Amino acid sequence: MPKEVSNVEVNGHVIPLSHLDKVFWPQEGLKKVDLIHYYSEAASYLIPHLQERPLVWTRYPDGINSKGFYQKNAPAHLPDWIDTFTYYSQESDRDIHFILVSGTADLVWLANQAALEMHPWLSRAAAPDYPDFVVIDLDPSPGNTYKQVVQVAWTVKQVLDELKLHSYIKTSGAEGLHIYIPVQNQYDYKQIRDFAQSVAAAVCHLLPELATIERKVNKRGSLIYVDYLQNARGQTLCAPYSVRPRSGAPVSCPLHWEEIDLIEPSQFTIKTILPRLHQYGDIFAPVLNDRQSLAEAQERLGILAGMV
DNA sequence: GCGTACT
DNA sequence: AGTACGCAACGCCTA
DNA sequence: TAGGCG
């Protein structure tokens, strides 16, 4: 394929676009240009969820059936108008320069780098040790149906309702569902994780035939994994509206709770989600400002745990 | 996807 | 000039 | 402390 480069100007930044006709999703014939177009159109909905958060991204320069890779350190050729956040990694004794997405141009540049998945931290660069949400990741085992995942999700909601906490749900973009509980950013990762563990354990106690917090795959059987361990610094969950490297080009799609019974996760793709977005707007926006206290819930969970 | 480091 | 390579470790839990 | 996990 000849390398043809065309320039596009976004918010005053000239971005060279290359390999636009390269096929990224062979089954559907979706090309790199479709990816760039999607992120460009979804930018205003996605950016609030990426803003100020150190970003881990995955890239698939030769399409989803070829080898992809994670990236967190900004490459040397990063344009100088994209912000970074320097974080010292004790393990590898070096600084990591995380990208901080702040505008549409950033996303277009990333898409041209063949970035598919956007994995923002749960905490912001200004307070890296204090997450803004608790997350619960419902991860089905092979053989689980979407309906079963939905049943577990409703039980998570029931537990959180009893704790008087608002929760928000989205598809993972694959088979699972992600539940977010936005909190005041005054709890550290350990507190957040302990809380998530209590919720996950309560759910598994209510649904012993369907859900587990067992992390070892071979001991999980055919139960749905209620993963609370993503509540740790540097751990990542794909952002709302992030593309996934799977056939069909699905995206992680925020839902109204009542919708989870009515949809199939695979119906939300880079080709189908935009009209929904334009019609309903970002229904995940409350996750960014519904800052809840965990004090009462922690107390009630403590009592609950004592009873079990 | 692209810059760098080898041959 | 062509090609190979890197591009992510990290935190957590269990044994 | 090593190994598995995501």
XYZ file of C-alpha atoms (C1' of nucleotides) in Angstrom:
336
model
C 0.000 0.000 0.000
C 1.565 3.303 -0.992
C 1.986 5.677 1.898
C -0.059 8.696 1.100
C -0.215 11.418 3.664
C -2.938 14.008 3.782
C -3.003 16.792 6.277
C -6.042 17.735 8.296
C -6.315 20.825 10.468
C -8.061 20.448 13.824
C -8.304 23.399 16.193
C -5.310 25.023 14.558
C -3.141 21.913 14.672
C -2.054 20.346 11.400
C -2.141 16.560 11.714
C -0.741 14.312 9.005
C -2.997 11.335 8.340
C -1.492 8.235 6.767
C -2.626 4.830 5.490
C -6.271 5.888 5.512
C -7.361 2.957 3.353
C -5.675 0.330 5.479
C -8.214 -2.276 6.571
C -8.371 -2.523 10.369
C -11.494 -4.711 10.670
C -11.271 -7.229 7.821
C -14.648 -8.858 8.481
C -16.528 -5.624 8.069
C -14.052 -3.968 5.747
C -13.720 -1.067 8.168
C -10.635 1.018 7.560
C -8.326 3.286 9.467
C -10.227 6.251 8.110
C -13.369 4.908 9.825
C -11.505 4.815 13.143
C -10.253 8.362 12.747
C -13.699 9.554 11.727
C -15.293 7.890 14.752
C -12.907 9.380 17.307
C -13.208 12.758 15.647
C -17.027 12.659 15.833
C -17.186 11.165 19.343
C -14.483 13.466 20.704
C -16.727 15.907 22.540
C -18.411 13.050 24.437
C -15.222 11.144 25.155
C -12.855 13.937 26.118
C -14.424 14.802 29.497
C -13.729 11.207 30.547
C -10.089 11.317 29.435
C -9.232 14.850 30.460
C -6.562 15.182 33.159
C -6.202 11.395 33.414
C -2.938 9.614 32.606
C -3.688 7.532 29.531
C -2.735 4.001 28.618
C -3.585 3.150 25.031
C -3.439 0.137 22.762
C -2.399 0.299 19.131
C -3.097 -2.018 16.210
C -1.192 -0.552 13.236
C -1.955 -3.585 11.052
C -5.537 -4.149 12.103
C -7.203 -6.105 14.879
C -6.052 -9.507 13.619
C -2.403 -8.530 13.791
C -0.353 -7.988 16.868
C -1.200 -4.922 18.900
C 0.631 -3.399 21.819
C 0.106 -1.244 24.865
C 1.663 2.142 25.165
C 1.817 4.493 28.105
C 5.000 6.440 27.581
C 4.579 9.183 25.011
C 6.686 8.537 21.913
C 9.505 10.904 20.998
C 7.539 12.154 18.021
C 4.638 13.363 20.150
C 3.501 16.794 18.910
C 4.423 19.504 21.396
C 0.795 20.640 21.664
C -0.230 17.383 23.386
C 0.148 17.586 27.170
C 1.879 14.923 29.217
C 2.057 14.029 32.878
C 5.371 12.807 34.224
C 5.127 10.027 36.759
C 8.153 8.367 38.312
C 8.060 4.592 38.166
C 9.910 3.183 41.134
C 10.033 -0.303 39.636
C 11.816 0.660 36.457
C 13.515 3.725 37.948
C 12.489 6.080 35.189
C 9.987 8.768 34.403
C 6.919 7.803 32.367
C 5.382 10.566 30.293
C 1.680 9.806 30.139
C -0.425 11.552 27.522
C -3.202 13.790 28.834
C -5.902 14.141 26.190
C -7.385 17.608 26.173
C -8.971 18.170 22.783
C -10.279 16.702 19.556
C -6.918 17.162 17.860
C -5.285 14.903 20.455
C -7.762 12.133 19.662
C -7.322 12.516 15.913
C -3.561 12.306 16.335
C -3.939 9.190 18.521
C -6.293 7.568 16.013
C -3.740 8.155 13.270
C -1.268 6.311 15.479
C -3.694 3.380 15.213
C -4.779 3.799 18.814
C -7.899 1.734 19.407
C -8.382 1.511 23.137
C -8.240 4.394 25.577
C -7.577 3.353 29.188
C -7.599 6.355 31.515
C -6.590 6.129 35.154
C -9.350 6.270 37.762
C -7.540 9.209 39.350
C -6.513 12.510 37.818
C -2.949 13.741 37.411
C -3.568 16.438 40.030
C -4.378 13.789 42.663
C -2.951 10.518 41.382
C -3.554 8.639 44.642
C -7.225 9.536 44.984
C -9.600 7.965 42.438
C -12.843 9.596 41.378
C -14.813 6.373 41.137
C -15.154 2.854 42.397
C -15.415 0.411 39.503
C -16.857 -3.075 39.365
C -16.034 -5.093 36.274
C -18.377 -7.960 35.444
C -16.337 -10.349 33.375
C -18.137 -13.437 32.067
C -16.408 -16.796 31.688
C -16.706 -18.722 28.435
C -20.206 -20.123 28.342
C -21.868 -17.350 30.304
C -24.679 -15.560 28.533
C -25.213 -11.819 28.438
C -28.480 -12.380 30.314
C -26.502 -13.859 33.199
C -24.201 -10.847 33.269
C -27.307 -8.671 33.402
C -28.619 -10.595 36.377
C -25.371 -10.036 38.263
C -25.453 -6.358 37.307
C -28.933 -5.935 38.771
C -27.745 -7.533 41.988
C -24.822 -5.113 42.153
C -27.334 -2.300 41.709
C -29.564 -3.741 44.420
C -26.657 -3.829 46.890
C -25.623 -0.279 45.974
C -29.219 0.966 46.203
C -29.395 -0.385 49.720
C -26.244 1.563 50.476
C -27.943 4.650 49.004
C -25.261 5.042 46.359
C -25.895 6.038 42.766
C -24.286 3.765 40.204
C -23.810 4.004 36.467
C -23.370 1.231 33.933
C -21.833 0.754 30.512
C -20.966 -2.097 28.215
C -17.291 -3.003 28.233
C -17.406 -3.212 24.460
C -16.933 -6.952 24.754
C -19.205 -9.340 26.686
C -19.033 -7.710 30.085
C -20.481 -4.713 31.891
C -18.739 -1.983 33.876
C -20.363 -0.323 36.879
C -19.055 3.012 38.183
C -19.757 4.547 41.585
C -18.455 8.124 41.546
C -17.051 9.286 44.889
C -15.516 12.327 46.481
C -11.855 12.091 45.664
C -10.750 11.797 49.242
C -10.372 8.020 49.468
C -7.151 6.339 48.471
C -6.956 3.298 46.252
C -6.853 0.903 49.194
C -10.049 2.305 50.686
C -11.745 2.246 47.301
C -10.645 -1.334 46.697
C -11.749 -2.532 50.131
C -15.137 -1.000 49.534
C -15.413 -2.604 46.085
C -14.420 -5.948 47.559
C -17.194 -5.746 50.141
C -19.752 -4.992 47.457
C -18.436 -7.755 45.193
C -18.452 -10.251 48.047
C -22.023 -9.334 48.986
C -23.121 -9.860 45.381
C -21.418 -13.245 45.178
C -23.023 -14.215 48.480
C -26.435 -13.439 46.972
C -25.653 -15.245 43.692
C -23.370 -18.151 44.595
C -24.344 -20.083 41.462
C -23.613 -17.223 39.123
C -20.862 -14.959 40.408
C -17.427 -15.240 42.011
C -14.553 -13.088 43.161
C -12.105 -15.941 42.500
C -9.277 -14.540 40.404
C -7.720 -17.758 39.195
C -9.305 -18.665 35.885
C -9.137 -22.425 36.437
C -10.854 -22.118 39.816
C -13.515 -19.778 38.476
C -15.414 -22.460 36.617
C -18.242 -21.032 34.583
C -19.026 -18.215 36.956
C -19.007 -14.519 36.194
C -15.956 -12.835 37.643
C -16.855 -9.801 39.754
C -13.534 -7.987 39.456
C -12.898 -5.389 42.149
C -9.119 -5.401 41.722
C -9.169 -2.842 38.923
C -9.419 -0.320 41.730
C -5.668 0.223 41.901
C -3.368 2.932 40.616
C -2.143 2.309 37.121
C -4.825 -0.304 36.514
C -6.989 0.565 33.608
C -10.511 0.075 32.409
C -11.433 1.051 28.913
C -13.090 4.440 28.793
C -16.714 5.048 27.870
C -16.913 5.343 24.049
C -13.523 3.647 23.633
C -13.228 1.359 20.626
C -12.328 -2.302 21.210
C -10.092 -4.478 19.030
C -12.830 -7.001 18.264
C -14.752 -7.921 15.185
C -17.585 -5.528 14.500
C -15.616 -2.554 15.864
C -17.657 -2.366 19.077
C -17.374 0.484 21.554
C -17.907 0.688 25.292
C -21.378 2.205 25.564
C -22.951 3.881 28.609
C -26.518 2.691 29.212
C -29.525 3.659 31.237
C -30.043 0.920 33.791
C -33.390 -0.111 32.267
C -31.668 -0.614 28.939
C -29.415 -3.448 30.048
C -32.285 -5.925 29.624
C -33.092 -4.671 26.149
C -29.803 -4.451 24.284
C -26.987 -6.618 23.062
C -23.534 -5.144 23.752
C -22.450 -5.875 20.188
C -25.005 -3.495 18.733
C -22.927 -0.438 19.666
C -20.130 0.040 17.145
C -18.156 2.852 15.573
C -20.742 2.753 12.785
C -23.906 2.740 14.897
C -23.319 4.681 18.100
C -23.052 8.241 16.779
C -26.787 8.899 16.199
C -27.469 7.640 19.728
C -24.785 9.942 21.091
C -26.115 12.962 19.262
C -29.658 12.200 20.377
C -29.092 11.427 24.065
C -25.771 13.132 24.687
C -23.284 11.722 27.154
C -25.417 9.829 29.632
C -22.229 8.958 31.551
C -21.533 12.605 32.371
C -22.820 12.316 35.980
C -19.942 9.958 36.716
C -17.711 13.031 36.583
C -19.581 15.191 39.064
C -21.826 13.012 41.259
C -19.278 12.981 44.070
C -20.637 10.719 46.759
C -19.463 10.085 50.263
C -18.743 6.484 51.199
C -18.921 7.061 54.927
C -22.401 5.712 55.573
C -22.035 2.890 53.058
C -18.768 1.752 54.614
C -20.442 1.604 57.981
C -23.425 -0.350 56.680
C -21.173 -2.752 54.780
C -19.181 -3.351 57.928
C -22.383 -4.362 59.696
C -23.414 -6.478 56.721
C -20.064 -8.238 56.622
C -20.375 -8.965 60.316
C -23.697 -10.712 59.742
C -22.574 -13.007 56.925
C 2.926 3.674 12.752
C 6.990 5.347 13.041
C 11.582 6.473 14.587
C 15.928 4.314 15.442
C 19.491 0.915 15.003
C 21.253 -2.657 12.877
C 23.090 -4.759 8.407
C 18.376 0.834 1.073
C 16.215 -2.629 3.474
C 14.854 -4.727 7.831
C 14.231 -5.712 12.760
C 12.687 -3.876 16.796
C 10.388 -1.462 20.554
C 6.335 0.295 21.984
C 3.838 -2.219 29.766
C 4.825 -2.999 33.423
C 1.993 -2.835 38.065
C -0.466 -3.922 41.920
C -2.853 -7.274 43.858
C -3.835 -11.907 45.737
C -2.843 -16.729 46.755
C 0.101 -20.567 47.510
C 8.843 -15.111 47.409
C 7.069 -16.691 42.994
C 3.270 -17.022 39.921
C -1.166 -15.787 38.094
C -4.245 -12.373 36.804
C -6.140 -8.399 34.453
